[in-house]
């Protein structure tokens, strides 16, 4: 079946850039999403990219999509302590089903 | 504020007890979902609904039942709670299956 994989942990120093990577297996993706989950809260939609785009930038966030390799990344520039959270990659296919990765816990070092 | 509201936020049950988790959305979304989140397992889909009066099984439906009698509400029931159902439960809704809006979760402990 379809799968979304991402590393479980990432540590980054405050002020540096964070890059969270994700791979997926679905060949019929329509949208790819990044969600953010802060402690004790639900998932919040951070950004998304259409499957026919290569890049999307939104303030400190840059999403890169390599369709050939089925690789998605989220870059957070100038990482702040408030960026500490779990980040979920998600893939939506043509049947409108969304498959979530297991999440990457981003830890900010002082 | 528009969004997805889950009640209760916390609950402790004894093994064998029953309970219902309520999810309400005021965005007129057609699709609604129940997930459970466990450490190292990510989000797993329990049941979902593509419209009022419809329900379907997700990845881990056993031990749960759902109902969607009104478009804005999606209820998740546990008939006989087991310790394996200790988890954080999230409800989500969407329009035409895109871009889910999540509730803040219900933390359930079964002892």
mmCIF file of C-alpha atoms in Angstrom:
data_model
loop_
_atom_site.group_PDB
_atom_site.id
_atom_site.type_symbol
_atom_site.label_atom_id
_atom_site.label_comp_id
_atom_site.label_asym_id
_atom_site.label_seq_id
_atom_site.Cartn_x
_atom_site.Cartn_y
_atom_site.Cartn_z
ATOM 1 C CA UNK A 1 0.000 0.000 0.000
ATOM 2 C CA UNK A 2 0.905 3.656 -0.059
ATOM 3 C CA UNK A 3 3.423 4.822 2.496
ATOM 4 C CA UNK A 4 4.967 8.061 3.736
ATOM 5 C CA UNK A 5 8.334 7.918 5.495
ATOM 6 C CA UNK A 6 10.156 10.551 7.495
ATOM 7 C CA UNK A 7 12.923 10.512 10.068
ATOM 8 C CA UNK A 8 11.720 10.612 13.658
ATOM 9 C CA UNK A 9 14.040 13.237 15.142
ATOM 10 C CA UNK A 10 15.957 16.342 14.095
ATOM 11 C CA UNK A 11 18.035 18.671 16.280
ATOM 12 C CA UNK A 12 18.918 22.153 15.041
ATOM 13 C CA UNK A 13 20.588 25.140 16.665
ATOM 14 C CA UNK A 14 18.496 28.265 17.112
ATOM 15 C CA UNK A 15 19.032 30.605 14.166
ATOM 16 C CA UNK A 16 20.090 27.834 11.779
ATOM 17 C CA UNK A 17 17.909 26.400 9.021
ATOM 18 C CA UNK A 18 15.959 23.191 9.631
ATOM 19 C CA UNK A 19 15.349 20.761 6.785
ATOM 20 C CA UNK A 20 12.798 18.018 7.335
ATOM 21 C CA UNK A 21 12.654 15.333 4.684
ATOM 22 C CA UNK A 22 9.902 12.986 3.582
ATOM 23 C CA UNK A 23 9.541 10.272 0.950
ATOM 24 C CA UNK A 24 6.325 8.802 -0.363
ATOM 25 C CA UNK A 25 5.372 5.920 -2.616
ATOM 26 C CA UNK A 26 2.091 7.123 -4.139
ATOM 27 C CA UNK A 27 2.212 7.658 -7.907
ATOM 28 C CA UNK A 28 -1.106 9.520 -8.019
ATOM 29 C CA UNK A 29 -0.460 12.296 -5.500
ATOM 30 C CA UNK A 30 -2.518 15.442 -5.946
ATOM 31 C CA UNK A 31 -1.423 17.459 -2.921
ATOM 32 C CA UNK A 32 1.362 17.087 -0.385
ATOM 33 C CA UNK A 33 1.063 18.664 3.025
ATOM 34 C CA UNK A 34 3.111 19.653 6.024
ATOM 35 C CA UNK A 35 1.348 19.745 9.371
ATOM 36 C CA UNK A 36 2.745 21.032 12.670
ATOM 37 C CA UNK A 37 1.785 19.606 16.060
ATOM 38 C CA UNK A 38 2.761 21.502 19.188
ATOM 39 C CA UNK A 39 2.732 19.739 22.578
ATOM 40 C CA UNK A 40 -0.772 18.926 23.767
ATOM 41 C CA UNK A 41 -2.402 20.266 20.609
ATOM 42 C CA UNK A 42 -3.896 18.952 17.408
ATOM 43 C CA UNK A 43 -2.289 19.063 13.982
ATOM 44 C CA UNK A 44 -2.226 22.425 12.281
ATOM 45 C CA UNK A 45 -1.877 22.747 8.511
ATOM 46 C CA UNK A 46 1.399 24.563 7.919
ATOM 47 C CA UNK A 47 1.664 24.568 4.154
ATOM 48 C CA UNK A 48 0.913 22.462 1.114
ATOM 49 C CA UNK A 49 2.101 22.053 -2.452
ATOM 50 C CA UNK A 50 0.338 20.890 -5.575
ATOM 51 C CA UNK A 51 1.897 17.811 -7.106
ATOM 52 C CA UNK A 52 2.655 19.721 -10.335
ATOM 53 C CA UNK A 53 4.803 22.296 -8.529
ATOM 54 C CA UNK A 54 8.498 22.063 -7.687
ATOM 55 C CA UNK A 55 8.739 24.677 -4.982
ATOM 56 C CA UNK A 56 6.612 26.842 -2.756
ATOM 57 C CA UNK A 57 7.844 29.589 -0.464
ATOM 58 C CA UNK A 58 5.901 31.180 2.354
ATOM 59 C CA UNK A 59 7.861 33.543 4.603
ATOM 60 C CA UNK A 60 10.368 31.356 6.505
ATOM 61 C CA UNK A 61 9.043 28.141 4.974
ATOM 62 C CA UNK A 62 10.236 26.607 1.715
ATOM 63 C CA UNK A 63 8.761 23.385 0.371
ATOM 64 C CA UNK A 64 10.648 21.474 -2.302
ATOM 65 C CA UNK A 65 9.111 18.625 -4.272
ATOM 66 C CA UNK A 66 11.076 16.167 -6.401
ATOM 67 C CA UNK A 67 8.407 14.163 -8.179
ATOM 68 C CA UNK A 68 10.856 11.848 -9.888
ATOM 69 C CA UNK A 69 12.325 10.699 -6.578
ATOM 70 C CA UNK A 70 9.050 11.130 -4.680
ATOM 71 C CA UNK A 71 10.845 13.326 -2.150
ATOM 72 C CA UNK A 72 9.384 16.265 -0.265
ATOM 73 C CA UNK A 73 11.240 18.608 2.067
ATOM 74 C CA UNK A 74 10.356 21.446 4.384
ATOM 75 C CA UNK A 75 12.981 24.075 5.098
ATOM 76 C CA UNK A 76 12.468 26.436 8.023
ATOM 77 C CA UNK A 77 14.813 29.428 7.858
ATOM 78 C CA UNK A 78 16.138 31.103 11.032
ATOM 79 C CA UNK A 79 14.726 28.395 13.304
ATOM 80 C CA UNK A 80 13.218 29.734 16.531
ATOM 81 C CA UNK A 81 12.300 28.063 19.823
ATOM 82 C CA UNK A 82 8.644 28.354 18.811
ATOM 83 C CA UNK A 83 9.338 26.015 15.897
ATOM 84 C CA UNK A 84 9.891 23.156 18.320
ATOM 85 C CA UNK A 85 7.142 20.667 17.427
ATOM 86 C CA UNK A 86 6.374 17.471 15.554
ATOM 87 C CA UNK A 87 6.100 17.943 11.797
ATOM 88 C CA UNK A 88 3.985 15.555 9.765
ATOM 89 C CA UNK A 89 4.321 15.010 6.051
ATOM 90 C CA UNK A 90 1.116 13.876 4.324
ATOM 91 C CA UNK A 91 0.222 12.752 0.832
ATOM 92 C CA UNK A 92 -3.216 13.004 -0.784
ATOM 93 C CA UNK A 93 -4.016 10.726 -3.675
ATOM 94 C CA UNK A 94 -6.618 10.932 -6.442
ATOM 95 C CA UNK A 95 -9.142 9.108 -4.243
ATOM 96 C CA UNK A 96 -8.809 12.006 -1.775
ATOM 97 C CA UNK A 97 -7.291 9.752 0.871
ATOM 98 C CA UNK A 98 -4.550 11.367 2.929
ATOM 99 C CA UNK A 99 -1.695 9.231 4.243
ATOM 100 C CA UNK A 100 0.368 10.673 7.098
ATOM 101 C CA UNK A 101 3.983 9.991 7.963
ATOM 102 C CA UNK A 102 4.859 9.183 11.569
ATOM 103 C CA UNK A 103 6.144 12.700 12.212
ATOM 104 C CA UNK A 104 9.557 14.302 12.771
ATOM 105 C CA UNK A 105 10.197 15.778 16.196
ATOM 106 C CA UNK A 106 12.175 18.997 15.773
ATOM 107 C CA UNK A 107 14.306 19.889 18.786
ATOM 108 C CA UNK A 108 15.878 23.350 18.996
ATOM 109 C CA UNK A 109 19.279 23.659 20.640
ATOM 110 C CA UNK A 110 20.176 26.983 22.318
ATOM 111 C CA UNK B 1 -14.189 30.614 16.290
ATOM 112 C CA UNK B 2 -14.816 28.288 13.368
ATOM 113 C CA UNK B 3 -13.181 24.912 13.653
ATOM 114 C CA UNK B 4 -13.364 21.416 15.054
ATOM 115 C CA UNK B 5 -14.328 20.955 18.690
ATOM 116 C CA UNK B 6 -13.769 17.726 20.583
ATOM 117 C CA UNK B 7 -15.305 16.799 23.927
ATOM 118 C CA UNK B 8 -14.166 15.732 26.416
ATOM 119 C CA UNK B 9 -10.506 16.778 26.453
ATOM 120 C CA UNK B 10 -9.495 14.178 29.034
ATOM 121 C CA UNK B 11 -11.098 10.993 30.348
ATOM 122 C CA UNK B 12 -10.103 8.046 32.482
ATOM 123 C CA UNK B 13 -12.117 4.856 32.025
ATOM 124 C CA UNK B 14 -12.062 1.516 33.749
ATOM 125 C CA UNK B 15 -11.685 -1.583 31.601
ATOM 126 C CA UNK B 16 -15.095 -2.627 30.283
ATOM 127 C CA UNK B 17 -16.721 0.795 30.589
ATOM 128 C CA UNK B 18 -18.232 2.524 27.587
ATOM 129 C CA UNK B 19 -18.025 6.099 26.418
ATOM 130 C CA UNK B 20 -18.688 8.362 23.464
ATOM 131 C CA UNK B 21 -16.341 11.003 22.118
ATOM 132 C CA UNK B 22 -18.016 13.905 20.378
ATOM 133 C CA UNK B 23 -16.638 15.848 17.442
ATOM 134 C CA UNK B 24 -18.394 18.941 16.149
ATOM 135 C CA UNK B 25 -17.448 21.140 13.184
ATOM 136 C CA UNK B 26 -19.060 24.377 12.055
ATOM 137 C CA UNK B 27 -17.423 24.679 8.625
ATOM 138 C CA UNK B 28 -20.064 22.712 6.716
ATOM 139 C CA UNK B 29 -17.462 20.089 5.822
ATOM 140 C CA UNK B 30 -18.648 16.890 4.208
ATOM 141 C CA UNK B 31 -15.803 14.646 5.320
ATOM 142 C CA UNK B 32 -15.004 13.784 8.930
ATOM 143 C CA UNK B 33 -12.399 11.466 10.411
ATOM 144 C CA UNK B 34 -11.359 9.862 13.676
ATOM 145 C CA UNK B 35 -7.672 9.116 14.258
ATOM 146 C CA UNK B 36 -5.736 7.782 17.176
ATOM 147 C CA UNK B 37 -2.182 8.858 17.893
ATOM 148 C CA UNK B 38 0.230 6.617 19.777
ATOM 149 C CA UNK B 39 3.978 7.090 20.386
ATOM 150 C CA UNK B 40 6.020 5.830 17.450
ATOM 151 C CA UNK B 41 2.873 4.930 15.472
ATOM 152 C CA UNK B 42 1.935 8.293 14.044
ATOM 153 C CA UNK B 43 -1.724 8.829 13.179
ATOM 154 C CA UNK B 44 -3.907 5.838 12.428
ATOM 155 C CA UNK B 45 -7.340 6.219 10.875
ATOM 156 C CA UNK B 46 -10.111 4.531 12.878
ATOM 157 C CA UNK B 47 -13.277 5.427 10.953
ATOM 158 C CA UNK B 48 -14.342 8.156 8.598
ATOM 159 C CA UNK B 49 -17.436 9.607 6.993
ATOM 160 C CA UNK B 50 -17.928 11.147 3.573
ATOM 161 C CA UNK B 51 -21.292 12.692 4.412
ATOM 162 C CA UNK B 52 -24.270 12.724 6.748
ATOM 163 C CA UNK B 53 -25.541 9.216 7.398
ATOM 164 C CA UNK B 54 -22.419 7.501 6.022
ATOM 165 C CA UNK B 55 -19.511 5.837 7.807
ATOM 166 C CA UNK B 56 -16.605 3.680 6.693
ATOM 167 C CA UNK B 57 -13.830 1.697 8.346
ATOM 168 C CA UNK B 58 -10.301 2.953 8.432
ATOM 169 C CA UNK B 59 -7.058 1.235 9.296
ATOM 170 C CA UNK B 60 -7.834 0.265 12.935
ATOM 171 C CA UNK B 61 -11.641 0.067 13.376
ATOM 172 C CA UNK B 62 -11.911 -2.859 15.791
ATOM 173 C CA UNK B 63 -13.383 -1.991 19.179
ATOM 174 C CA UNK B 64 -14.893 1.299 17.935
ATOM 175 C CA UNK B 65 -18.182 2.364 16.416
ATOM 176 C CA UNK B 66 -19.155 5.682 14.857
ATOM 177 C CA UNK B 67 -22.263 7.571 13.847
ATOM 178 C CA UNK B 68 -22.878 10.610 11.667
ATOM 179 C CA UNK B 69 -26.540 11.459 12.230
ATOM 180 C CA UNK B 70 -25.975 15.162 11.635
ATOM 181 C CA UNK B 71 -23.528 16.668 9.166
ATOM 182 C CA UNK B 72 -21.769 18.711 11.822
ATOM 183 C CA UNK B 73 -21.267 15.889 14.339
ATOM 184 C CA UNK B 74 -19.226 12.705 14.241
ATOM 185 C CA UNK B 75 -19.391 10.444 17.292
ATOM 186 C CA UNK B 76 -16.843 7.794 18.243
ATOM 187 C CA UNK B 77 -18.009 5.096 20.634
ATOM 188 C CA UNK B 78 -16.117 2.591 22.716
ATOM 189 C CA UNK B 79 -18.531 -0.141 23.838
ATOM 190 C CA UNK B 80 -16.161 -1.985 26.182
ATOM 191 C CA UNK B 81 -12.932 -0.084 26.768
ATOM 192 C CA UNK B 82 -9.613 -1.945 26.882
ATOM 193 C CA UNK B 83 -6.188 -0.733 28.044
ATOM 194 C CA UNK B 84 -5.008 -1.007 24.405
ATOM 195 C CA UNK B 85 -7.378 1.853 23.624
ATOM 196 C CA UNK B 86 -5.405 4.245 25.803
ATOM 197 C CA UNK B 87 -4.422 6.908 23.308
ATOM 198 C CA UNK B 88 -4.936 10.449 22.123
ATOM 199 C CA UNK B 89 -7.900 10.669 19.755
ATOM 200 C CA UNK B 90 -8.133 13.322 17.080
ATOM 201 C CA UNK B 91 -11.086 14.283 14.985
ATOM 202 C CA UNK B 92 -10.621 16.050 11.659
ATOM 203 C CA UNK B 93 -12.860 17.415 8.955
ATOM 204 C CA UNK B 94 -12.394 18.518 5.375
ATOM 205 C CA UNK B 95 -14.209 19.753 2.311
ATOM 206 C CA UNK B 96 -13.966 17.271 -0.559
ATOM 207 C CA UNK B 97 -11.201 15.447 1.265
ATOM 208 C CA UNK B 98 -8.583 18.203 1.023
ATOM 209 C CA UNK B 99 -6.629 19.949 3.735
ATOM 210 C CA UNK B 100 -7.872 18.518 7.019
ATOM 211 C CA UNK B 101 -8.754 20.712 9.995
ATOM 212 C CA UNK B 102 -8.005 18.942 13.255
ATOM 213 C CA UNK B 103 -9.509 19.209 16.708
ATOM 214 C CA UNK B 104 -7.288 19.600 19.759
ATOM 215 C CA UNK B 105 -7.637 15.989 20.819
ATOM 216 C CA UNK B 106 -9.064 13.809 23.587
ATOM 217 C CA UNK B 107 -6.594 12.089 25.884
ATOM 218 C CA UNK B 108 -8.124 8.782 26.988
ATOM 219 C CA UNK B 109 -6.647 6.487 29.606
ATOM 220 C CA UNK B 110 -8.127 3.053 30.213
ATOM 221 C CA UNK B 111 -7.082 1.453 33.507
#
